[in-house]
Tab-separated table of C-alpha atoms and ligand atoms in Angstrom:
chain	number	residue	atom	x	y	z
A	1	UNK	CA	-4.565	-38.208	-2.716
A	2	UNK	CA	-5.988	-34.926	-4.832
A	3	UNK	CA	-9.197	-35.134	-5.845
A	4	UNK	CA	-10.236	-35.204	-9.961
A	5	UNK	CA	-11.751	-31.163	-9.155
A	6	UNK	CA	-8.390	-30.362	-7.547
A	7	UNK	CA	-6.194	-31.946	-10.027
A	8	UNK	CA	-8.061	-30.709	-13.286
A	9	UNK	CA	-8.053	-27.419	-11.816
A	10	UNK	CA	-4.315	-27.377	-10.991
A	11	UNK	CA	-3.749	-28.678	-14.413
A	12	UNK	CA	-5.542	-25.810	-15.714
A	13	UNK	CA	-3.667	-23.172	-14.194
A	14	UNK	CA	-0.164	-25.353	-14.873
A	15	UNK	CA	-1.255	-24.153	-18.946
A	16	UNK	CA	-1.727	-20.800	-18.167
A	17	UNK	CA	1.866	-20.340	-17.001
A	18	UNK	CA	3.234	-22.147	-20.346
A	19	UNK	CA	0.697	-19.409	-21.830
A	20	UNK	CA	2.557	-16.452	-19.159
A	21	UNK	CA	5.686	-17.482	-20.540
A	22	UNK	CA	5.317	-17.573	-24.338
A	23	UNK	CA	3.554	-13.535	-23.912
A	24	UNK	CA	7.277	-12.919	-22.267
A	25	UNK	CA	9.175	-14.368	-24.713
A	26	UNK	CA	7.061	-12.314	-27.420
A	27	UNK	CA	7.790	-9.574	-25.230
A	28	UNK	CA	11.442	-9.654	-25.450
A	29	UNK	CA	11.488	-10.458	-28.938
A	30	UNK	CA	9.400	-6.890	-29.443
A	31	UNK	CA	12.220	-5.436	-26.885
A	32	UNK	CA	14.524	-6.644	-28.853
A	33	UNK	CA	13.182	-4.892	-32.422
A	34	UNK	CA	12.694	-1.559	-30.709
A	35	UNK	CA	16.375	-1.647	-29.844
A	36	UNK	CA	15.837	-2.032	-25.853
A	37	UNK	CA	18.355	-5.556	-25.071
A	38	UNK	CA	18.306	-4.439	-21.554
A	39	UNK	CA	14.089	-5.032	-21.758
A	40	UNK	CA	14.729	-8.135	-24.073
A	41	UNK	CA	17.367	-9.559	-21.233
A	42	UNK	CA	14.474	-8.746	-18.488
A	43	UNK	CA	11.521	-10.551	-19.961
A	44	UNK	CA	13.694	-13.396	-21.089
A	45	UNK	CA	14.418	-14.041	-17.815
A	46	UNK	CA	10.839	-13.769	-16.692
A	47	UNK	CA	9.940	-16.414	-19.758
A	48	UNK	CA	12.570	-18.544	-17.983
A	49	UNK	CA	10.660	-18.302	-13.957
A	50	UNK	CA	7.187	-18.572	-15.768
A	51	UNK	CA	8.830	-21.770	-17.254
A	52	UNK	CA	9.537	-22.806	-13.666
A	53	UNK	CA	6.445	-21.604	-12.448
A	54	UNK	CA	4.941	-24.395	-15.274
A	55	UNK	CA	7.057	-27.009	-13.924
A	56	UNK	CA	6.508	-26.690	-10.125
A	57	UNK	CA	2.914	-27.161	-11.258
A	58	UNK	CA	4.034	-29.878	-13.554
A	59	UNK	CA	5.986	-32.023	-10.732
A	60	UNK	CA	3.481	-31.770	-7.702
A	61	UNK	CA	0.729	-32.634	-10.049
A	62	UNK	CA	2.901	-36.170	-11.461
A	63	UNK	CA	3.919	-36.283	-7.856
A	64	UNK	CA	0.683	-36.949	-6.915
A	65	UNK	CA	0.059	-39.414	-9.886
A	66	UNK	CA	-1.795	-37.401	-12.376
A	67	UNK	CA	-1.253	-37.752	-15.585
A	68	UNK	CA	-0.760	-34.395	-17.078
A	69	UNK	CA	-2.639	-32.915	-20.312
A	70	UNK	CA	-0.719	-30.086	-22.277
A	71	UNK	CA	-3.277	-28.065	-24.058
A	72	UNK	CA	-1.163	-25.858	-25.548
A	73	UNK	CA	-0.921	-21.774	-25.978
A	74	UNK	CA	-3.248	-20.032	-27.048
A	75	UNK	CA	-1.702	-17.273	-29.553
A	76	UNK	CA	-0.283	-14.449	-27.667
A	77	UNK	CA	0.495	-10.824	-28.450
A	78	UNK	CA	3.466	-9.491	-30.000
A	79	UNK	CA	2.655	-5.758	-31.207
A	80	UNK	CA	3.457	-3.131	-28.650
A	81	UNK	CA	3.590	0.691	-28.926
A	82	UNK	CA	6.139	1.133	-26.361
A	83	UNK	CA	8.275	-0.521	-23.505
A	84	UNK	CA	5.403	1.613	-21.228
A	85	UNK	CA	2.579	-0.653	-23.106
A	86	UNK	CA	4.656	-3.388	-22.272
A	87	UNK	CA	4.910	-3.303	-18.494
A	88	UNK	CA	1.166	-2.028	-18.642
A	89	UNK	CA	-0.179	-5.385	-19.772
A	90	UNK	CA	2.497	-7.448	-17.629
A	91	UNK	CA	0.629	-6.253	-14.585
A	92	UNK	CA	-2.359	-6.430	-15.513
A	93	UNK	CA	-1.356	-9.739	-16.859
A	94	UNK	CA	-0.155	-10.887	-13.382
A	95	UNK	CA	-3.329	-9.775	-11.759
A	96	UNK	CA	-5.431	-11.848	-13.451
A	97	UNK	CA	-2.589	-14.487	-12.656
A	98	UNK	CA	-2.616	-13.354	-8.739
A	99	UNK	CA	-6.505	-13.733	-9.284
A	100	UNK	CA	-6.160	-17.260	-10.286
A	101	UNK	CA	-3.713	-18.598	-7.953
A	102	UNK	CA	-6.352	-16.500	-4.664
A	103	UNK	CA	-9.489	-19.235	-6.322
A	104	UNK	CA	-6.983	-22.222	-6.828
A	105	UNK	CA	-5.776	-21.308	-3.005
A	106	UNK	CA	-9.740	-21.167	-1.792
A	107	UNK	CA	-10.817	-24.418	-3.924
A	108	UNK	CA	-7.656	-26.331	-1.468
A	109	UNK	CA	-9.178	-25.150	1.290
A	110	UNK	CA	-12.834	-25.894	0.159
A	111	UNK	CA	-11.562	-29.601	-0.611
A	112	UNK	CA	-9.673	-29.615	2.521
A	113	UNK	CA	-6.465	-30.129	0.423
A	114	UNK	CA	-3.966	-29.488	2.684
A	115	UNK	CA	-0.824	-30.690	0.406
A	116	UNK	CA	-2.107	-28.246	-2.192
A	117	UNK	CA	-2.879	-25.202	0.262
A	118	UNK	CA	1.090	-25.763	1.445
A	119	UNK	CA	1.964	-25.940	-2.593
A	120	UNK	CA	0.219	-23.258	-3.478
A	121	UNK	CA	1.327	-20.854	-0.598
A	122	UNK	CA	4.506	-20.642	-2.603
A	123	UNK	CA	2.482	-18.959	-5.259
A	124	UNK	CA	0.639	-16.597	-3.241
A	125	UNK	CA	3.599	-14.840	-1.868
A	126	UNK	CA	5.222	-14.669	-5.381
A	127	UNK	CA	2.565	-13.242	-7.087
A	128	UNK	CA	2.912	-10.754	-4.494
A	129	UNK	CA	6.497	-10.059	-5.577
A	130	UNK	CA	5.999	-9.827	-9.313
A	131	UNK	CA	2.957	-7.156	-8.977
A	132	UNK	CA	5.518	-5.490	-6.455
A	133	UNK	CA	8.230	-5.626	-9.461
A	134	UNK	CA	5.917	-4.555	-11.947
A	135	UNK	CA	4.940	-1.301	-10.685
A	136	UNK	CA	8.220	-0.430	-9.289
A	137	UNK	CA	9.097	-0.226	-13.525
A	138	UNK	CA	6.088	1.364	-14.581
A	139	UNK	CA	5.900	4.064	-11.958
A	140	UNK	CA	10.251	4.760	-13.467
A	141	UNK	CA	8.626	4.609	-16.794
A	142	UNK	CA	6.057	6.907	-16.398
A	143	UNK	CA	8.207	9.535	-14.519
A	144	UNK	CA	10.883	9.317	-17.485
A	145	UNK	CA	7.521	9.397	-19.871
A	146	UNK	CA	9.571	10.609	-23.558
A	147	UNK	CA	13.179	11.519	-22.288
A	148	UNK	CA	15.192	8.825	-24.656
A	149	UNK	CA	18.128	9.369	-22.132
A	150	UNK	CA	15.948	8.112	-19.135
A	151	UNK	CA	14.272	5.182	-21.268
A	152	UNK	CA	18.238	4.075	-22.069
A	153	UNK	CA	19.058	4.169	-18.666
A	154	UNK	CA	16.003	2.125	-17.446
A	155	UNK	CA	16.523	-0.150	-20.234
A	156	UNK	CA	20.369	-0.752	-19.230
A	157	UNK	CA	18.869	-1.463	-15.559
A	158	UNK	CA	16.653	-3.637	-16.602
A	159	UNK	CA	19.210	-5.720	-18.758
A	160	UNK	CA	20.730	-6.842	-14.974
A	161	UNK	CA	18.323	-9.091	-14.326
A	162	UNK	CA	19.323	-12.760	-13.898
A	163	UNK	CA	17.912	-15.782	-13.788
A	164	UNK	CA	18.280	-17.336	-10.584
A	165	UNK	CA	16.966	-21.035	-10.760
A	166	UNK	CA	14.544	-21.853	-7.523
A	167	UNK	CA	14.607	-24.289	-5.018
A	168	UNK	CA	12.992	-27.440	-5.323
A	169	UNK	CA	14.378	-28.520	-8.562
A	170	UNK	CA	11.985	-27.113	-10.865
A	171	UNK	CA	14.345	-25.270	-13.108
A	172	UNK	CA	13.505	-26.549	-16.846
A	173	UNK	CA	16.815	-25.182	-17.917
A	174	UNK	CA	20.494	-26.426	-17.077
A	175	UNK	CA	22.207	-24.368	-13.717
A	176	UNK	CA	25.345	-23.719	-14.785
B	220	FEO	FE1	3.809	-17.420	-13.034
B	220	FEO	FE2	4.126	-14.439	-13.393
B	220	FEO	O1	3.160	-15.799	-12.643
């Protein structure tokens, strides 16, 4: 049982991620132009969790019976000055995301919610992680400021990231 506040709001937020990961995908495809595939590997695979992140909101909501309503994404960037620019606006992106999840987590508690506190714990620590992630590249970034050399190598660390489906069956892409 989730009441129609709960839901509506959960099914608010469950649009915002589809909106998170079409800004990545933009993202890598502007990686991609300037030449960085190691940046355009990295935000692909964060288009791919924000996907996931979509459909973990996707399956609690239909597993508590709601009927789902896709709103679609708005329009979302895709002219950046630099990789710098880049990782600028993905934090600040995922504050405002961190921001969102801390009111969806204080609404569960408000409508004593208790299956949606325990979902939504997941969230809490990962937005935790991604801010974490986020500023680890932007602080390398800003120490290797101009120096092509350093931006290559950052780029070719960057282009290790994999996608590593989550637990819980939420991947909306085949695990090899
Ligand atoms: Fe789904 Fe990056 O938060």
């Amino acid at each position: 049982m989730i009441s129609k506040t709960m839901a509506d709001a959960l099914n608010t937020h469950m649009n915002f991620e589809l909106y998170s990961a079409n800004i990545y995908l933009s993202m890598s495809s502007a990686a991609n132009e300037m030449g960085l595939k190691g940046a355009a590997t990295w935000f692909m695979v964060q288009y791919q969790e924000e996907m996931t992140h979509f459909m973990k909101f996707f399956n609690y909501l239909v597993d508590q019976g709601i009927n789902i309503t896709l709103t679609g994404s708005d329009t979302v960037p895709n002219n950046y000055a630099s990789l710098l620019e880049m990782f600028e606006k993905t934090l600040t992106h995922e504050q405002s995301v961190t921001g969102r999840i801390n009111e969806l987590a204080e609404l569960a508690v408000k409508e004593k919610d208790h299956a949606s506190q325990i979902f939504l714990q997941w969230f809490v620590t990962e937005q935790v992680e991604e801010e974490n992630n986020d500023r680890d590249i932007l602080a390398k970034l800003k120490l290797v400021g101009n120096n092509g050399h350093g931006l290559l190598m950052i780029d070719s660390s960057l282009g290790q990231r994999v996608f590593v489906a989550p637990a819980g069956g939420a991947a909306p892409f085949p695990v090899a």
